[in-house]
Amino acid sequence: MKILVTGGAGFIGSHLVDALFDAGHEVAVIDDLSTGSQANLNPQADFHRIDITDYDATRA
């Protein structure tokens, strides 16, 4: 299953992403890195640095 995780670079989100990969899912992450860290990102994730409150950025 393809799953989108918002906040995937934060503490909880990064652990969720890891668990989803362990379960065999394909994961995309959206995070603006305002409180998370790129170091927390799973390298397998399709990462997009986007602020989801920016309507124009989410349309792409």
mmCIF file of N, CA and C in Angstrom:
data_model
loop_
_atom_site.group_PDB
_atom_site.id
_atom_site.type_symbol
_atom_site.label_atom_id
_atom_site.label_comp_id
_atom_site.label_asym_id
_atom_site.label_seq_id
_atom_site.Cartn_x
_atom_site.Cartn_y
_atom_site.Cartn_z
ATOM 1 N N MET A 1 0.834 -1.167 0.000
ATOM 2 C CA MET A 1 0.000 0.000 0.000
ATOM 3 C C MET A 1 0.890 1.246 0.000
ATOM 4 N N LYS A 2 0.467 2.286 -0.712
ATOM 5 C CA LYS A 2 1.173 3.567 -0.710
ATOM 6 C C LYS A 2 0.580 4.437 0.392
ATOM 7 N N ILE A 3 1.458 4.979 1.249
ATOM 8 C CA ILE A 3 1.003 5.762 2.395
ATOM 9 C C ILE A 3 1.753 7.086 2.440
ATOM 10 N N LEU A 4 1.021 8.166 2.731
ATOM 11 C CA LEU A 4 1.598 9.492 2.896
ATOM 12 C C LEU A 4 1.606 9.836 4.381
ATOM 13 N N VAL A 5 2.774 10.214 4.894
ATOM 14 C CA VAL A 5 2.912 10.600 6.301
ATOM 15 C C VAL A 5 3.312 12.067 6.352
ATOM 16 N N THR A 6 2.507 12.879 7.040
ATOM 17 C CA THR A 6 2.891 14.267 7.271
ATOM 18 C C THR A 6 3.645 14.320 8.593
ATOM 19 N N GLY A 7 4.708 15.096 8.627
ATOM 20 C CA GLY A 7 5.518 15.174 9.845
ATOM 21 C C GLY A 7 6.431 13.979 10.013
ATOM 22 N N GLY A 8 6.830 13.370 8.926
ATOM 23 C CA GLY A 8 7.639 12.159 8.973
ATOM 24 C C GLY A 8 9.082 12.349 9.393
ATOM 25 N N ALA A 9 9.514 13.593 9.619
ATOM 26 C CA ALA A 9 10.880 13.851 10.078
ATOM 27 C C ALA A 9 10.931 14.125 11.577
ATOM 28 N N GLY A 10 9.779 14.106 12.218
ATOM 29 C CA GLY A 10 9.726 14.292 13.666
ATOM 30 C C GLY A 10 9.914 12.971 14.390
ATOM 31 N N PHE A 11 9.892 13.011 15.710
ATOM 32 C CA PHE A 11 10.134 11.810 16.511
ATOM 33 C C PHE A 11 9.085 10.732 16.245
ATOM 34 N N ILE A 12 7.821 11.080 16.412
ATOM 35 C CA ILE A 12 6.753 10.090 16.231
ATOM 36 C C ILE A 12 6.625 9.704 14.763
ATOM 37 N N GLY A 13 6.620 10.701 13.877
ATOM 38 C CA GLY A 13 6.465 10.426 12.454
ATOM 39 C C GLY A 13 7.555 9.547 11.887
ATOM 40 N N SER A 14 8.793 9.774 12.310
ATOM 41 C CA SER A 14 9.897 8.965 11.781
ATOM 42 C C SER A 14 9.791 7.516 12.238
ATOM 43 N N HIS A 15 9.325 7.302 13.459
ATOM 44 C CA HIS A 15 9.130 5.930 13.928
ATOM 45 C C HIS A 15 7.957 5.263 13.207
ATOM 46 N N LEU A 16 6.925 6.035 12.918
ATOM 47 C CA LEU A 16 5.802 5.509 12.146
ATOM 48 C C LEU A 16 6.262 5.101 10.751
ATOM 49 N N VAL A 17 7.049 5.946 10.110
ATOM 50 C CA VAL A 17 7.567 5.635 8.771
ATOM 51 C C VAL A 17 8.389 4.348 8.803
ATOM 52 N N ASP A 18 9.253 4.204 9.792
ATOM 53 C CA ASP A 18 10.056 2.978 9.916
ATOM 54 C C ASP A 18 9.163 1.749 10.052
ATOM 55 N N ALA A 19 8.121 1.855 10.874
ATOM 56 C CA ALA A 19 7.204 0.725 11.081
ATOM 57 C C ALA A 19 6.450 0.392 9.795
ATOM 58 N N LEU A 20 6.068 1.408 9.044
ATOM 59 C CA LEU A 20 5.362 1.169 7.784
ATOM 60 C C LEU A 20 6.261 0.473 6.769
ATOM 61 N N PHE A 21 7.521 0.883 6.691
ATOM 62 C CA PHE A 21 8.459 0.186 5.807
ATOM 63 C C PHE A 21 8.659 -1.254 6.265
ATOM 64 N N ASP A 22 8.781 -1.463 7.571
ATOM 65 C CA ASP A 22 8.941 -2.823 8.099
ATOM 66 C C ASP A 22 7.748 -3.702 7.742
ATOM 67 N N ALA A 23 6.571 -3.084 7.615
ATOM 68 C CA ALA A 23 5.359 -3.826 7.262
ATOM 69 C C ALA A 23 5.202 -3.990 5.752
ATOM 70 N N GLY A 24 6.158 -3.469 4.981
ATOM 71 C CA GLY A 24 6.146 -3.678 3.542
ATOM 72 C C GLY A 24 5.445 -2.610 2.722
ATOM 73 N N HIS A 25 5.162 -1.465 3.315
ATOM 74 C CA HIS A 25 4.469 -0.399 2.597
ATOM 75 C C HIS A 25 5.443 0.526 1.873
ATOM 76 N N GLU A 26 4.919 1.238 0.898
ATOM 77 C CA GLU A 26 5.655 2.284 0.193
ATOM 78 C C GLU A 26 5.253 3.603 0.845
ATOM 79 N N VAL A 27 6.235 4.419 1.257
ATOM 80 C CA VAL A 27 5.931 5.594 2.071
ATOM 81 C C VAL A 27 6.484 6.871 1.451
ATOM 82 N N ALA A 28 5.632 7.888 1.411
ATOM 83 C CA ALA A 28 6.042 9.242 1.047
ATOM 84 C C ALA A 28 5.896 10.109 2.292
ATOM 85 N N VAL A 29 6.816 11.044 2.456
ATOM 86 C CA VAL A 29 6.826 11.914 3.633
ATOM 87 C C VAL A 29 6.760 13.368 3.195
ATOM 88 N N ILE A 30 5.876 14.116 3.861
ATOM 89 C CA ILE A 30 5.827 15.567 3.707
ATOM 90 C C ILE A 30 6.188 16.168 5.053
ATOM 91 N N ASP A 31 7.160 17.064 5.063
ATOM 92 C CA ASP A 31 7.565 17.735 6.303
ATOM 93 C C ASP A 31 8.236 19.046 5.924
ATOM 94 N N ASP A 32 8.018 20.085 6.721
ATOM 95 C CA ASP A 32 8.688 21.359 6.448
ATOM 96 C C ASP A 32 9.958 21.521 7.279
ATOM 97 N N LEU A 33 10.284 20.519 8.080
ATOM 98 C CA LEU A 33 11.487 20.483 8.914
ATOM 99 C C LEU A 33 11.548 21.632 9.925
ATOM 100 N N SER A 34 10.381 22.188 10.290
ATOM 101 C CA SER A 34 10.376 23.272 11.271
ATOM 102 C C SER A 34 10.698 22.762 12.669
ATOM 103 N N THR A 35 10.288 21.539 12.972
ATOM 104 C CA THR A 35 10.641 20.944 14.268
ATOM 105 C C THR A 35 11.317 19.593 14.113
ATOM 106 N N GLY A 36 11.159 18.970 12.957
ATOM 107 C CA GLY A 36 11.806 17.684 12.703
ATOM 108 C C GLY A 36 13.216 17.883 12.175
ATOM 109 N N SER A 37 13.865 16.769 11.884
ATOM 110 C CA SER A 37 15.237 16.813 11.391
ATOM 111 C C SER A 37 15.380 15.876 10.202
ATOM 112 N N GLN A 38 16.101 16.330 9.207
ATOM 113 C CA GLN A 38 16.329 15.484 8.040
ATOM 114 C C GLN A 38 17.087 14.216 8.434
ATOM 115 N N ALA A 39 17.853 14.278 9.508
ATOM 116 C CA ALA A 39 18.580 13.101 9.992
ATOM 117 C C ALA A 39 17.631 12.006 10.466
ATOM 118 N N ASN A 40 16.393 12.362 10.831
ATOM 119 C CA ASN A 40 15.411 11.378 11.289
ATOM 120 C C ASN A 40 14.735 10.637 10.143
ATOM 121 N N LEU A 41 14.877 11.137 8.929
ATOM 122 C CA LEU A 41 14.165 10.561 7.789
ATOM 123 C C LEU A 41 14.716 9.198 7.401
ATOM 124 N N ASN A 42 13.815 8.293 7.112
ATOM 125 C CA ASN A 42 14.201 7.001 6.573
ATOM 126 C C ASN A 42 14.675 7.232 5.136
ATOM 127 N N PRO A 43 15.867 6.764 4.779
ATOM 128 C CA PRO A 43 16.385 7.015 3.426
ATOM 129 C C PRO A 43 15.550 6.379 2.315
ATOM 130 N N GLN A 44 14.698 5.426 2.656
ATOM 131 C CA GLN A 44 13.832 4.800 1.658
ATOM 132 C C GLN A 44 12.620 5.665 1.322
ATOM 133 N N ALA A 45 12.305 6.627 2.170
ATOM 134 C CA ALA A 45 11.097 7.430 1.995
ATOM 135 C C ALA A 45 11.240 8.403 0.830
ATOM 136 N N ASP A 46 10.137 8.618 0.149
ATOM 137 C CA ASP A 46 10.049 9.631 -0.899
ATOM 138 C C ASP A 46 9.739 10.948 -0.179
ATOM 139 N N PHE A 47 10.774 11.756 0.095
ATOM 140 C CA PHE A 47 10.639 12.946 0.938
ATOM 141 C C PHE A 47 10.358 14.203 0.128
ATOM 142 N N HIS A 48 9.397 15.000 0.617
ATOM 143 C CA HIS A 48 9.056 16.281 0.011
ATOM 144 C C HIS A 48 9.049 17.332 1.112
ATOM 145 N N ARG A 49 9.939 18.326 0.978
ATOM 146 C CA ARG A 49 9.977 19.407 1.973
ATOM 147 C C ARG A 49 8.924 20.441 1.583
ATOM 148 N N ILE A 50 7.780 20.355 2.235
ATOM 149 C CA ILE A 50 6.629 21.198 1.917
ATOM 150 C C ILE A 50 5.942 21.607 3.217
ATOM 151 N N ASP A 51 5.482 22.848 3.258
ATOM 152 C CA ASP A 51 4.633 23.321 4.347
ATOM 153 C C ASP A 51 3.193 23.088 3.899
ATOM 154 N N ILE A 52 2.475 22.187 4.549
ATOM 155 C CA ILE A 52 1.129 21.837 4.086
ATOM 156 C C ILE A 52 0.131 22.974 4.268
ATOM 157 N N THR A 53 0.502 24.023 4.999
ATOM 158 C CA THR A 53 -0.386 25.184 5.101
ATOM 159 C C THR A 53 -0.223 26.119 3.906
ATOM 160 N N ASP A 54 0.758 25.851 3.048
ATOM 161 C CA ASP A 54 0.971 26.628 1.826
ATOM 162 C C ASP A 54 0.205 25.945 0.695
ATOM 163 N N TYR A 55 -0.976 26.446 0.409
ATOM 164 C CA TYR A 55 -1.867 25.825 -0.566
ATOM 165 C C TYR A 55 -1.195 25.622 -1.921
ATOM 166 N N ASP A 56 -0.503 26.643 -2.416
ATOM 167 C CA ASP A 56 0.129 26.540 -3.736
ATOM 168 C C ASP A 56 1.192 25.448 -3.776
ATOM 169 N N ALA A 57 1.941 25.282 -2.696
ATOM 170 C CA ALA A 57 2.992 24.258 -2.654
ATOM 171 C C ALA A 57 2.408 22.854 -2.682
ATOM 172 N N THR A 58 1.239 22.675 -2.109
ATOM 173 C CA THR A 58 0.640 21.335 -2.054
ATOM 174 C C THR A 58 -0.049 20.951 -3.354
ATOM 175 N N ARG A 59 -0.227 21.871 -4.245
ATOM 176 C CA ARG A 59 -0.902 21.580 -5.508
ATOM 177 C C ARG A 59 0.017 20.918 -6.514
ATOM 178 N N ALA A 60 1.312 21.009 -6.332
ATOM 179 C CA ALA A 60 2.267 20.465 -7.307
ATOM 180 C C ALA A 60 2.344 18.959 -7.234
#
